[in-house]
GROMACS .gro file of C-alpha atoms in nm:
model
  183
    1UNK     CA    1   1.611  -0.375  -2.917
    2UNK     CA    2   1.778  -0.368  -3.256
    3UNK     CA    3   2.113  -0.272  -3.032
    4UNK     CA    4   2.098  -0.578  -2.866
    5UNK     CA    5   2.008  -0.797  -3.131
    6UNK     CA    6   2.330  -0.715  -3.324
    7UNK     CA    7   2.529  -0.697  -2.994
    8UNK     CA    8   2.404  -1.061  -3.017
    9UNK     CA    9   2.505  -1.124  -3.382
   10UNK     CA   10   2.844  -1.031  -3.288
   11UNK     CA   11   2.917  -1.220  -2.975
   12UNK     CA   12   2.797  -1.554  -3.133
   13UNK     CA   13   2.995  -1.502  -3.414
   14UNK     CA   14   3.354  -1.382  -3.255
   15UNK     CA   15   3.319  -1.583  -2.895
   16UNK     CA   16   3.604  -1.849  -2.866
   17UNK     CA   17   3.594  -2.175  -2.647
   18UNK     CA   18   3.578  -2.034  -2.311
   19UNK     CA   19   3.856  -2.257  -2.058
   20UNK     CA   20   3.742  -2.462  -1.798
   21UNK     CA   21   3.937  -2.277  -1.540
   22UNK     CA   22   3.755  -1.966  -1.669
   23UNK     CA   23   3.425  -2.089  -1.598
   24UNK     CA   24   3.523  -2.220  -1.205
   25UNK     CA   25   3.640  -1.875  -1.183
   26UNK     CA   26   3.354  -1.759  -1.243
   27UNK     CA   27   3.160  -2.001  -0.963
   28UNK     CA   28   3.380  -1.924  -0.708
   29UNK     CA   29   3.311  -1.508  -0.771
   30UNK     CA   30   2.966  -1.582  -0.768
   31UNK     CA   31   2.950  -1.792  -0.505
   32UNK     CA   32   3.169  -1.470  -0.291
   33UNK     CA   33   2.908  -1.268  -0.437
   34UNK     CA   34   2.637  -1.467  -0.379
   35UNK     CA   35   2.491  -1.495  -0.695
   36UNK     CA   36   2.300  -1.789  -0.822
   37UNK     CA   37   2.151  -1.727  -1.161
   38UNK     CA   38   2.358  -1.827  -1.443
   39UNK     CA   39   2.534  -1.540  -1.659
   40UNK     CA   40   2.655  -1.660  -1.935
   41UNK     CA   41   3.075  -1.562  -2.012
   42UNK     CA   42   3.220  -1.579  -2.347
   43UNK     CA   43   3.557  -1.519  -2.410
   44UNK     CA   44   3.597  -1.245  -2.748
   45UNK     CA   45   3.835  -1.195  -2.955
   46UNK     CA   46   3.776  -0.799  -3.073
   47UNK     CA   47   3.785  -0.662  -2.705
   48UNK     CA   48   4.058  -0.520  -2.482
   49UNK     CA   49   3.923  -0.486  -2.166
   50UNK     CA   50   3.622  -0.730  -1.966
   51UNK     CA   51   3.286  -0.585  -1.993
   52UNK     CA   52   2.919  -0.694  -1.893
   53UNK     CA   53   2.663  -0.608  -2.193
   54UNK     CA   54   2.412  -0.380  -2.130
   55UNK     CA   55   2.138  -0.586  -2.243
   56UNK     CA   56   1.807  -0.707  -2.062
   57UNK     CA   57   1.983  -1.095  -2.054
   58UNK     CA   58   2.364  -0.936  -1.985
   59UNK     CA   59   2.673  -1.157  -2.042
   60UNK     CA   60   3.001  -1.119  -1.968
   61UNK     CA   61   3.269  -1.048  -2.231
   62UNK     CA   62   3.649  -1.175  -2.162
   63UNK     CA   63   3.907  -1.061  -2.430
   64UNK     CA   64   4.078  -1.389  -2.543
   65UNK     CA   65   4.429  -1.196  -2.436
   66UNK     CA   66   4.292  -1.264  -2.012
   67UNK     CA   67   4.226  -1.604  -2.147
   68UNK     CA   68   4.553  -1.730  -1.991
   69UNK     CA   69   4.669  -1.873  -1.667
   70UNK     CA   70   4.882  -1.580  -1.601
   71UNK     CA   71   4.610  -1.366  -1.608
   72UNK     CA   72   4.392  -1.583  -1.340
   73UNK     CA   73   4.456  -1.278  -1.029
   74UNK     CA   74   4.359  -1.005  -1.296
   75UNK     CA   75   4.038  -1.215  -1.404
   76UNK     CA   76   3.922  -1.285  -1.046
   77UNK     CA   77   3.891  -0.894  -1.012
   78UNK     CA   78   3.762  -0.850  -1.343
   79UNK     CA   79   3.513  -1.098  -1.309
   80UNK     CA   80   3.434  -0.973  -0.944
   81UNK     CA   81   3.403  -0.603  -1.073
   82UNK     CA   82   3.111  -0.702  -1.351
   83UNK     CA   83   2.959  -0.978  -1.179
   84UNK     CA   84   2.910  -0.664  -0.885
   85UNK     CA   85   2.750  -0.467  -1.191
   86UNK     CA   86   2.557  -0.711  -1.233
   87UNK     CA   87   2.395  -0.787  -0.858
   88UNK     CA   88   2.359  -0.364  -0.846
   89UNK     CA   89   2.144  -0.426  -1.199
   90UNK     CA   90   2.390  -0.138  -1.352
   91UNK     CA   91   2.299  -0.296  -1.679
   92UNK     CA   92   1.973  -0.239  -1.617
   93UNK     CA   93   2.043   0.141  -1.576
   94UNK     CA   94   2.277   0.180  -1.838
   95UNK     CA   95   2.017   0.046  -2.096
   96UNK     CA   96   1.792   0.325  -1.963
   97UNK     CA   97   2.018   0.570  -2.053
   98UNK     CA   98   2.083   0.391  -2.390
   99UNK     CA   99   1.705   0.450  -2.487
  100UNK     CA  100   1.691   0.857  -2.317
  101UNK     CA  101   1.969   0.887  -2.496
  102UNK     CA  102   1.829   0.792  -2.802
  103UNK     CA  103   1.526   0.971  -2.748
  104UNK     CA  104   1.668   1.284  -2.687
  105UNK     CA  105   1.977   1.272  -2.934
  106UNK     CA  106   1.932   1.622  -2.956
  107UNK     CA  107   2.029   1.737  -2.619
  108UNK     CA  108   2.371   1.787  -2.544
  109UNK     CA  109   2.377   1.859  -2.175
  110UNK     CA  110   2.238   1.507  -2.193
  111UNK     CA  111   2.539   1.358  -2.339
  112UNK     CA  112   2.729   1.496  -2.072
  113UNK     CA  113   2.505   1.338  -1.781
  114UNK     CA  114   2.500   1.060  -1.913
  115UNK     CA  115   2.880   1.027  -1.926
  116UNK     CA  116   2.926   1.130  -1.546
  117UNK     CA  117   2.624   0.920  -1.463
  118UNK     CA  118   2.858   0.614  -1.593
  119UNK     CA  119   3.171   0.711  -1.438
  120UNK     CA  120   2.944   0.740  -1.089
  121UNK     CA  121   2.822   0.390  -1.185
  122UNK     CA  122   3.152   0.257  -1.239
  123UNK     CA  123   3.285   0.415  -0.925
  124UNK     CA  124   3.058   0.284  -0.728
  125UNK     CA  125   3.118  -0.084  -0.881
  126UNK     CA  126   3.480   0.011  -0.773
  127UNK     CA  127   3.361   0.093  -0.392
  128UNK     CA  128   3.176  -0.217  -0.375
  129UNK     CA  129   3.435  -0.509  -0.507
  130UNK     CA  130   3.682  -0.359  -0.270
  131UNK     CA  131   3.537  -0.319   0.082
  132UNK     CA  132   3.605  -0.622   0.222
  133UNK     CA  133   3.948  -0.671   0.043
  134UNK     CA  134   4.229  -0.640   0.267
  135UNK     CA  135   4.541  -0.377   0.138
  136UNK     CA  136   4.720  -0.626  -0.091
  137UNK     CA  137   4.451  -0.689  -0.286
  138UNK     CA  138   4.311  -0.367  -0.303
  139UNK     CA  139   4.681  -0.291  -0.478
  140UNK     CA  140   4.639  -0.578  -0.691
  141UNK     CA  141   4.271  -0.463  -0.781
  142UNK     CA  142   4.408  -0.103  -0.857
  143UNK     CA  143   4.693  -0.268  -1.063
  144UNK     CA  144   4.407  -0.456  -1.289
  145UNK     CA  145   4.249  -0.066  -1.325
  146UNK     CA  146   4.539   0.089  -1.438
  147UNK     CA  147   4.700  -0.165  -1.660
  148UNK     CA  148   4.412  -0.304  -1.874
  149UNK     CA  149   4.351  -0.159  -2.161
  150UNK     CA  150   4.107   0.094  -2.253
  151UNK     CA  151   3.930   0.068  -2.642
  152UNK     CA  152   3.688   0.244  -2.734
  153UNK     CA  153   3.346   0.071  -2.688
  154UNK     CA  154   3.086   0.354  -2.764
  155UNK     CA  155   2.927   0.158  -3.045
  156UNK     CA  156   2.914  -0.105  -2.818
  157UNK     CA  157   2.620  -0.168  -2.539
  158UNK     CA  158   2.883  -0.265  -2.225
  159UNK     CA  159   2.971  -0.159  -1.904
  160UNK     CA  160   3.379  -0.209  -1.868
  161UNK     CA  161   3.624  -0.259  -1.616
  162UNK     CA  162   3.837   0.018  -1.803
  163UNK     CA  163   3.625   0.088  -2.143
  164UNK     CA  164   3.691   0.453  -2.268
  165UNK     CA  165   3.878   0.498  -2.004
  166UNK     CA  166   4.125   0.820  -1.926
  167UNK     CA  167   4.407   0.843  -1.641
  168UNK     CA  168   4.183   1.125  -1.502
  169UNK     CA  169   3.939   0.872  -1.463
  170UNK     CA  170   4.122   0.579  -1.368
  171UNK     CA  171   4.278   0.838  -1.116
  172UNK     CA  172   3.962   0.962  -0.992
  173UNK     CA  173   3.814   0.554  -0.944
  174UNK     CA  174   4.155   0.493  -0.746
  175UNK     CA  175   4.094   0.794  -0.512
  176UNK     CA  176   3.688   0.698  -0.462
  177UNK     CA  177   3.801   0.344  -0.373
  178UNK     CA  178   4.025   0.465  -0.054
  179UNK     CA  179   3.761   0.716   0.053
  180UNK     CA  180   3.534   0.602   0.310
  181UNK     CA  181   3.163   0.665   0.237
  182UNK     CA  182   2.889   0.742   0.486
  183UNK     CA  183   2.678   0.428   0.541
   0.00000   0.00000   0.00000
């Protein structure tokens, strides 16, 4: 789609070396996760918050400001949280609702939907990365939530950790991760 080809313009022209230690970060997630394909990671510039395009190839998008060693507990979750987007195909539904949306640009209930329908996905993301963390790292995963960033990323096909993200939200993720769900 013409959405991702420019999404695609961009990240090839704003990426930035991505560190070594980045990338074994990223094999030791997927190897938790058990994920084998390669997904490709750049490290950008222009974003605030780690996000997983919403594209039928998806890649994940660091902001350079994660890109240091400080940031290596934050990362792990971040990278955790899209690479868990990722195995649920979340990218695959959020492009779905990219093209409905277009196609019915008219409808505003849809909007709406569409909007809850993401916060469900991202709760669910939430849910998942955190069910077999014990309590200190669920604290340190609900730290990551609250204190990255939020920017606005509408024009941008992503799903991310904490893009357009409110307190209500953020608030309501927290309380959906320490609720126990029904198998």
């Amino acid at each position: 789609s013409l959405l991702s080809l420019r999404l695609n313009r961009y990240i090839r022209k704003t990426h930035i070396k991505t560190p070594d230690w980045i990338l074994n970060l990223l094999e030791d997630c997927k190897l938790k996760l058990g994920i084998r394909k390669n997904i490709p990671l750049n490290v950008e510039n222009s974003i605030y918050s780690p996000a997983l395009t919403t594209t039928l190839h998806p890649c994940i998008l660091i902001p350079k400001h994660m890109a240091h060693q400080e940031y290596a507990e934050h990362l792990r979750f971040a990278l955790l949280h899209e690479l868990t987007h990722y195995k649920r195909r979340d990218h695959v539904t959020c492009l779905i609702l990219l093209f409905l949306n277009a196609l019915y640009w008219f409808n505003p209930i849809l909007y709406f939907v569409f909007k809850k329908k993401r916060e469900d996905i991202e709760a669910a993301c939430d849910y998942e990365v955190v069910k077999c963390f014990d309590t200190e790292e669920r604290q340190g995963y609900i730290f990551t939530i609250i204190n990255l960033p939020s920017e606005n990323t509408q024009t941008l096909p992503v799903l991310g950790m904490s893009s357009n993200q409110s307190r209500k939200i953020a608030e309501k993720r927290i309380r959906a991760i320490y609720t126990k769900r029904k198998a």
